[in-house]
Tab-separated table of C-alpha atoms in Angstrom:
chain	number	residue	atom	x	y	z
A	6	UNK	CA	108.683	91.910	34.255
A	7	UNK	CA	105.943	94.508	34.453
A	8	UNK	CA	108.169	96.785	36.043
A	9	UNK	CA	110.775	96.474	33.360
A	10	UNK	CA	108.123	97.164	30.880
A	11	UNK	CA	107.143	100.516	32.471
A	12	UNK	CA	110.813	101.807	32.561
A	13	UNK	CA	111.136	101.117	28.858
A	14	UNK	CA	107.892	102.879	28.283
A	15	UNK	CA	109.480	105.762	30.183
A	16	UNK	CA	112.402	105.756	28.119
A	17	UNK	CA	110.554	105.909	25.001
A	18	UNK	CA	108.096	108.754	26.161
A	19	UNK	CA	111.386	110.678	27.023
A	20	UNK	CA	112.743	110.118	23.542
A	21	UNK	CA	109.580	111.324	22.115
A	22	UNK	CA	109.638	114.388	24.083
A	23	UNK	CA	113.222	115.237	23.313
A	24	UNK	CA	112.383	114.841	19.812
A	25	UNK	CA	109.413	117.327	20.086
A	26	UNK	CA	111.619	119.911	21.501
A	27	UNK	CA	113.638	120.322	18.341
A	28	UNK	CA	110.687	121.565	16.397
A	29	UNK	CA	112.573	123.246	13.730
A	30	UNK	CA	114.592	120.101	12.731
A	31	UNK	CA	113.898	117.017	10.236
A	32	UNK	CA	115.519	114.467	12.230
A	33	UNK	CA	115.274	110.862	12.970
A	34	UNK	CA	113.510	108.505	10.595
A	35	UNK	CA	110.305	107.285	9.656
A	36	UNK	CA	108.981	103.664	9.820
A	37	UNK	CA	106.273	103.014	7.318
A	38	UNK	CA	104.639	99.611	7.833
A	39	UNK	CA	102.346	98.320	5.329
A	40	UNK	CA	100.046	95.476	6.206
A	41	UNK	CA	97.782	93.449	3.556
A	42	UNK	CA	94.529	92.170	4.988
A	43	UNK	CA	92.010	89.472	4.019
A	44	UNK	CA	89.444	91.395	2.255
A	45	UNK	CA	86.898	89.940	4.502
A	46	UNK	CA	88.771	91.150	7.651
A	47	UNK	CA	89.353	94.805	7.054
A	48	UNK	CA	86.743	96.095	9.207
A	49	UNK	CA	87.404	93.478	12.126
A	50	UNK	CA	91.191	94.622	12.063
A	51	UNK	CA	90.233	98.389	12.103
A	52	UNK	CA	88.028	97.592	15.111
A	53	UNK	CA	90.650	95.676	17.038
A	54	UNK	CA	93.148	98.589	16.463
A	55	UNK	CA	90.997	101.097	17.269
A	56	UNK	CA	89.966	99.629	20.767
A	57	UNK	CA	93.836	99.203	21.298
A	58	UNK	CA	94.646	102.677	20.129
A	59	UNK	CA	95.660	103.988	23.355
A	60	UNK	CA	97.799	101.186	24.182
A	61	UNK	CA	99.708	101.737	20.850
A	62	UNK	CA	100.028	105.457	21.365
A	63	UNK	CA	101.567	104.808	24.818
A	64	UNK	CA	104.138	102.086	23.679
A	65	UNK	CA	105.053	103.381	20.250
A	66	UNK	CA	105.675	106.805	18.590
A	67	UNK	CA	102.453	106.357	16.573
A	68	UNK	CA	101.973	108.933	13.901
A	69	UNK	CA	99.167	107.587	11.583
A	70	UNK	CA	97.154	104.826	10.173
A	71	UNK	CA	95.445	104.830	6.839
A	72	UNK	CA	93.450	102.618	4.551
A	73	UNK	CA	93.769	102.475	0.869
A	74	UNK	CA	91.198	104.313	-1.282
A	75	UNK	CA	92.401	103.988	-4.604
A	76	UNK	CA	95.950	103.262	-6.441
A	77	UNK	CA	97.095	99.741	-5.908
A	78	UNK	CA	95.709	96.911	-3.483
A	79	UNK	CA	92.807	98.175	-1.631
A	80	UNK	CA	92.911	95.689	1.338
A	81	UNK	CA	96.020	97.458	2.819
A	82	UNK	CA	96.631	99.415	5.933
A	83	UNK	CA	99.558	101.837	6.326
A	84	UNK	CA	100.850	103.109	9.419
A	85	UNK	CA	103.640	105.421	10.089
A	86	UNK	CA	105.961	105.897	13.056
A	87	UNK	CA	108.760	108.462	13.833
A	88	UNK	CA	111.944	107.224	16.058
A	89	UNK	CA	115.070	109.238	16.920
A	90	UNK	CA	117.417	106.502	16.100
A	91	UNK	CA	117.588	102.640	16.248
A	92	UNK	CA	118.126	102.665	19.977
A	93	UNK	CA	114.757	104.198	20.541
A	94	UNK	CA	113.041	101.847	18.255
A	95	UNK	CA	114.666	98.741	19.871
A	96	UNK	CA	113.546	100.159	23.373
A	97	UNK	CA	110.022	100.766	22.107
A	98	UNK	CA	109.684	97.210	20.508
A	99	UNK	CA	111.116	95.759	23.700
A	100	UNK	CA	108.622	97.677	25.727
A	101	UNK	CA	105.862	96.535	23.461
A	102	UNK	CA	106.890	92.882	23.776
A	103	UNK	CA	107.133	93.001	27.423
A	104	UNK	CA	103.181	94.311	27.753
A	105	UNK	CA	100.816	91.405	27.986
A	106	UNK	CA	98.096	93.469	26.573
A	107	UNK	CA	100.095	94.114	23.475
A	108	UNK	CA	102.142	90.933	22.911
A	109	UNK	CA	99.766	88.328	24.336
A	110	UNK	CA	96.376	89.941	23.316
A	111	UNK	CA	96.398	92.296	20.380
A	112	UNK	CA	99.189	90.770	18.328
A	113	UNK	CA	97.831	87.096	18.379
A	114	UNK	CA	94.317	88.351	17.925
A	115	UNK	CA	95.162	90.548	14.778
A	116	UNK	CA	97.240	87.848	13.170
A	117	UNK	CA	94.120	86.134	11.651
A	118	UNK	CA	93.558	89.290	9.450
A	119	UNK	CA	97.075	90.037	8.205
A	120	UNK	CA	98.386	87.971	5.123
A	121	UNK	CA	101.533	90.073	4.601
A	122	UNK	CA	103.552	92.614	6.489
A	123	UNK	CA	106.401	94.917	5.290
A	124	UNK	CA	108.381	97.594	7.072
A	125	UNK	CA	110.514	100.154	5.530
A	126	UNK	CA	112.921	102.779	7.140
A	127	UNK	CA	113.140	106.487	5.450
A	128	UNK	CA	115.174	108.975	6.060
A	129	UNK	CA	114.114	112.659	5.784
A	130	UNK	CA	115.372	114.301	2.637
A	131	UNK	CA	115.811	117.809	4.439
A	132	UNK	CA	116.508	120.208	1.489
A	133	UNK	CA	113.007	119.453	0.077
A	134	UNK	CA	111.285	119.541	3.359
A	135	UNK	CA	113.018	122.915	4.289
A	136	UNK	CA	112.264	124.359	0.721
A	137	UNK	CA	108.594	123.442	1.209
A	138	UNK	CA	108.662	124.919	4.834
A	139	UNK	CA	107.030	121.553	6.032
A	140	UNK	CA	107.076	121.023	9.876
A	141	UNK	CA	108.970	118.081	11.183
A	142	UNK	CA	106.733	115.119	10.648
A	143	UNK	CA	106.813	113.935	14.191
A	144	UNK	CA	104.707	117.306	15.088
A	145	UNK	CA	102.253	116.804	12.286
A	146	UNK	CA	99.816	115.177	14.619
A	147	UNK	CA	99.274	118.488	16.445
A	148	UNK	CA	98.924	120.706	13.500
A	149	UNK	CA	95.524	118.883	12.176
A	150	UNK	CA	93.017	118.201	14.634
A	151	UNK	CA	90.300	115.462	14.012
A	152	UNK	CA	87.448	116.681	11.739
A	153	UNK	CA	84.137	117.684	13.200
A	154	UNK	CA	81.166	115.341	13.290
A	155	UNK	CA	80.006	115.125	9.757
A	156	UNK	CA	82.959	116.534	8.102
A	157	UNK	CA	84.843	114.197	5.879
A	158	UNK	CA	88.432	113.419	6.760
A	159	UNK	CA	91.256	114.749	4.857
A	160	UNK	CA	92.805	112.717	2.068
A	161	UNK	CA	96.485	111.922	1.846
A	162	UNK	CA	98.511	111.102	-1.151
A	163	UNK	CA	101.373	108.752	-1.032
A	164	UNK	CA	103.617	108.872	-4.022
A	165	UNK	CA	106.408	106.481	-4.312
A	166	UNK	CA	109.487	106.475	-6.852
A	167	UNK	CA	111.580	103.531	-7.406
A	168	UNK	CA	114.935	105.039	-9.117
A	169	UNK	CA	117.661	103.435	-10.968
A	170	UNK	CA	120.428	101.924	-8.918
A	171	UNK	CA	123.346	103.937	-8.135
A	172	UNK	CA	124.820	106.313	-5.599
A	173	UNK	CA	123.532	109.327	-7.741
A	174	UNK	CA	120.079	108.710	-8.231
A	175	UNK	CA	118.530	110.099	-4.692
A	176	UNK	CA	120.726	112.905	-4.516
A	177	UNK	CA	119.888	114.277	-8.132
A	178	UNK	CA	116.162	113.696	-7.388
A	179	UNK	CA	116.414	115.792	-3.994
A	180	UNK	CA	118.189	118.425	-5.697
A	181	UNK	CA	115.535	118.608	-8.427
A	182	UNK	CA	112.552	118.864	-5.831
A	183	UNK	CA	114.182	121.333	-3.650
A	184	UNK	CA	114.028	123.829	-6.726
A	185	UNK	CA	110.630	122.635	-7.998
A	186	UNK	CA	108.562	122.099	-4.834
A	187	UNK	CA	108.053	125.564	-3.831
A	188	UNK	CA	106.880	126.443	-7.093
A	189	UNK	CA	104.373	123.529	-6.998
A	190	UNK	CA	103.128	124.532	-3.726
A	191	UNK	CA	102.784	128.359	-4.565
A	192	UNK	CA	100.436	127.466	-7.544
A	193	UNK	CA	98.239	125.167	-5.712
A	194	UNK	CA	94.796	126.836	-5.275
A	195	UNK	CA	93.903	124.161	-2.482
A	196	UNK	CA	97.161	124.575	-0.479
A	197	UNK	CA	98.020	121.101	0.093
A	198	UNK	CA	100.690	120.237	2.472
A	199	UNK	CA	103.709	118.102	1.938
A	200	UNK	CA	103.924	116.057	5.223
A	201	UNK	CA	107.169	114.069	4.292
A	202	UNK	CA	109.668	113.604	1.687
A	203	UNK	CA	112.082	111.024	2.322
A	204	UNK	CA	114.299	107.900	0.810
A	205	UNK	CA	115.091	104.380	1.801
A	206	UNK	CA	117.689	103.505	4.571
A	207	UNK	CA	116.289	100.015	5.088
A	208	UNK	CA	114.081	98.238	2.576
A	209	UNK	CA	114.118	98.470	-1.259
A	210	UNK	CA	116.895	101.065	-1.719
A	211	UNK	CA	116.888	104.174	-4.082
A	212	UNK	CA	113.066	104.424	-3.223
A	213	UNK	CA	111.867	108.074	-2.458
A	214	UNK	CA	108.224	108.920	-1.047
A	215	UNK	CA	106.453	112.062	-0.928
A	216	UNK	CA	103.408	112.307	1.475
A	217	UNK	CA	100.810	114.924	0.844
A	218	UNK	CA	97.715	115.868	2.762
A	219	UNK	CA	94.590	117.471	0.764
A	220	UNK	CA	91.332	118.481	2.214
A	221	UNK	CA	89.943	115.914	-0.735
A	222	UNK	CA	90.915	114.026	-3.431
A	223	UNK	CA	89.395	116.653	-5.994
A	224	UNK	CA	91.903	119.148	-4.335
A	225	UNK	CA	94.628	116.716	-4.907
A	226	UNK	CA	93.725	116.668	-8.761
A	227	UNK	CA	93.299	120.465	-8.851
A	228	UNK	CA	96.777	120.789	-7.398
A	229	UNK	CA	98.228	118.524	-9.966
A	230	UNK	CA	96.553	120.560	-12.784
A	231	UNK	CA	97.821	123.786	-11.512
A	232	UNK	CA	101.394	122.395	-10.983
A	233	UNK	CA	101.469	121.170	-14.592
A	234	UNK	CA	101.160	124.768	-15.972
A	235	UNK	CA	104.225	126.044	-13.753
A	236	UNK	CA	107.356	125.856	-15.890
A	237	UNK	CA	109.732	125.342	-13.029
A	238	UNK	CA	107.721	122.183	-12.087
A	239	UNK	CA	107.617	120.862	-15.533
A	240	UNK	CA	111.363	121.357	-15.769
A	241	UNK	CA	111.803	119.289	-12.296
A	242	UNK	CA	109.624	116.449	-13.538
A	243	UNK	CA	111.478	116.368	-16.836
A	244	UNK	CA	115.021	116.218	-15.222
A	245	UNK	CA	113.927	113.346	-12.838
A	246	UNK	CA	111.967	111.312	-15.391
A	247	UNK	CA	114.758	109.493	-16.726
A	248	UNK	CA	116.028	108.163	-13.495
A	249	UNK	CA	112.767	106.653	-12.425
A	250	UNK	CA	111.883	103.065	-13.166
A	251	UNK	CA	108.246	103.007	-11.199
A	252	UNK	CA	106.183	105.595	-10.164
A	253	UNK	CA	102.883	105.022	-7.962
A	254	UNK	CA	100.388	107.154	-6.442
A	255	UNK	CA	97.984	106.037	-3.590
A	256	UNK	CA	95.259	107.878	-2.089
A	257	UNK	CA	94.756	106.873	1.528
A	258	UNK	CA	92.256	108.028	4.094
A	259	UNK	CA	93.104	108.315	7.903
A	260	UNK	CA	91.471	105.899	10.366
A	261	UNK	CA	89.271	107.460	13.089
A	262	UNK	CA	91.873	106.779	15.932
A	263	UNK	CA	94.940	108.070	13.569
A	264	UNK	CA	96.866	111.093	15.272
A	265	UNK	CA	97.359	112.366	11.603
A	266	UNK	CA	93.894	113.550	10.656
């Protein structure tokens, strides 16, 4: 069993390296996992996850883990993974299930802190990411190093749109953002980065997410204020608003062992 797990991990690593070699392409998919925790167990869960972070990195294409600062329930952690395809995901999950330190130690020990789990698969909205000149999300962990001692970590904003049902909702929004996002970025005095823009493939369909990185929450608010003065961005928002049912913004902080910092 141990040899089989080692072989599976090798295949997962190979897939990860293969993906990193196509650095100019937004491919594969992003898995966003959201865990709701017992409020009294948040620190204990983070501590346990920190102690096993090297194991997580060896088994899974782990991109980042975040706690929620404001914007919805605060007793949540959100973690991100990037896969080439579902075959690689199946391999990774089998490798993890075959590794006792993960399946027989971390998973059982973490369950007492977790009250609810959700997983959603997002495909990249390539036209928007290319218009923003975003690097592929699987390479972002190498772009921003961990902050120096005493320096606060960056802030991530997760923006989620629930669109009306129908095949045209997502393409219309993507087309609008492709035109407007470059103007928003150009007006941003804080130079925030669009880390990811995608739409659901598995989960609640017709959901679109944006993930932005800013130095601070204040920088995020300054970027918003600047964008509101840009006619092209106002036109973008005006064109998509009729098709949006729910819009939520969440400010998140990366945990110390998150590859994304």
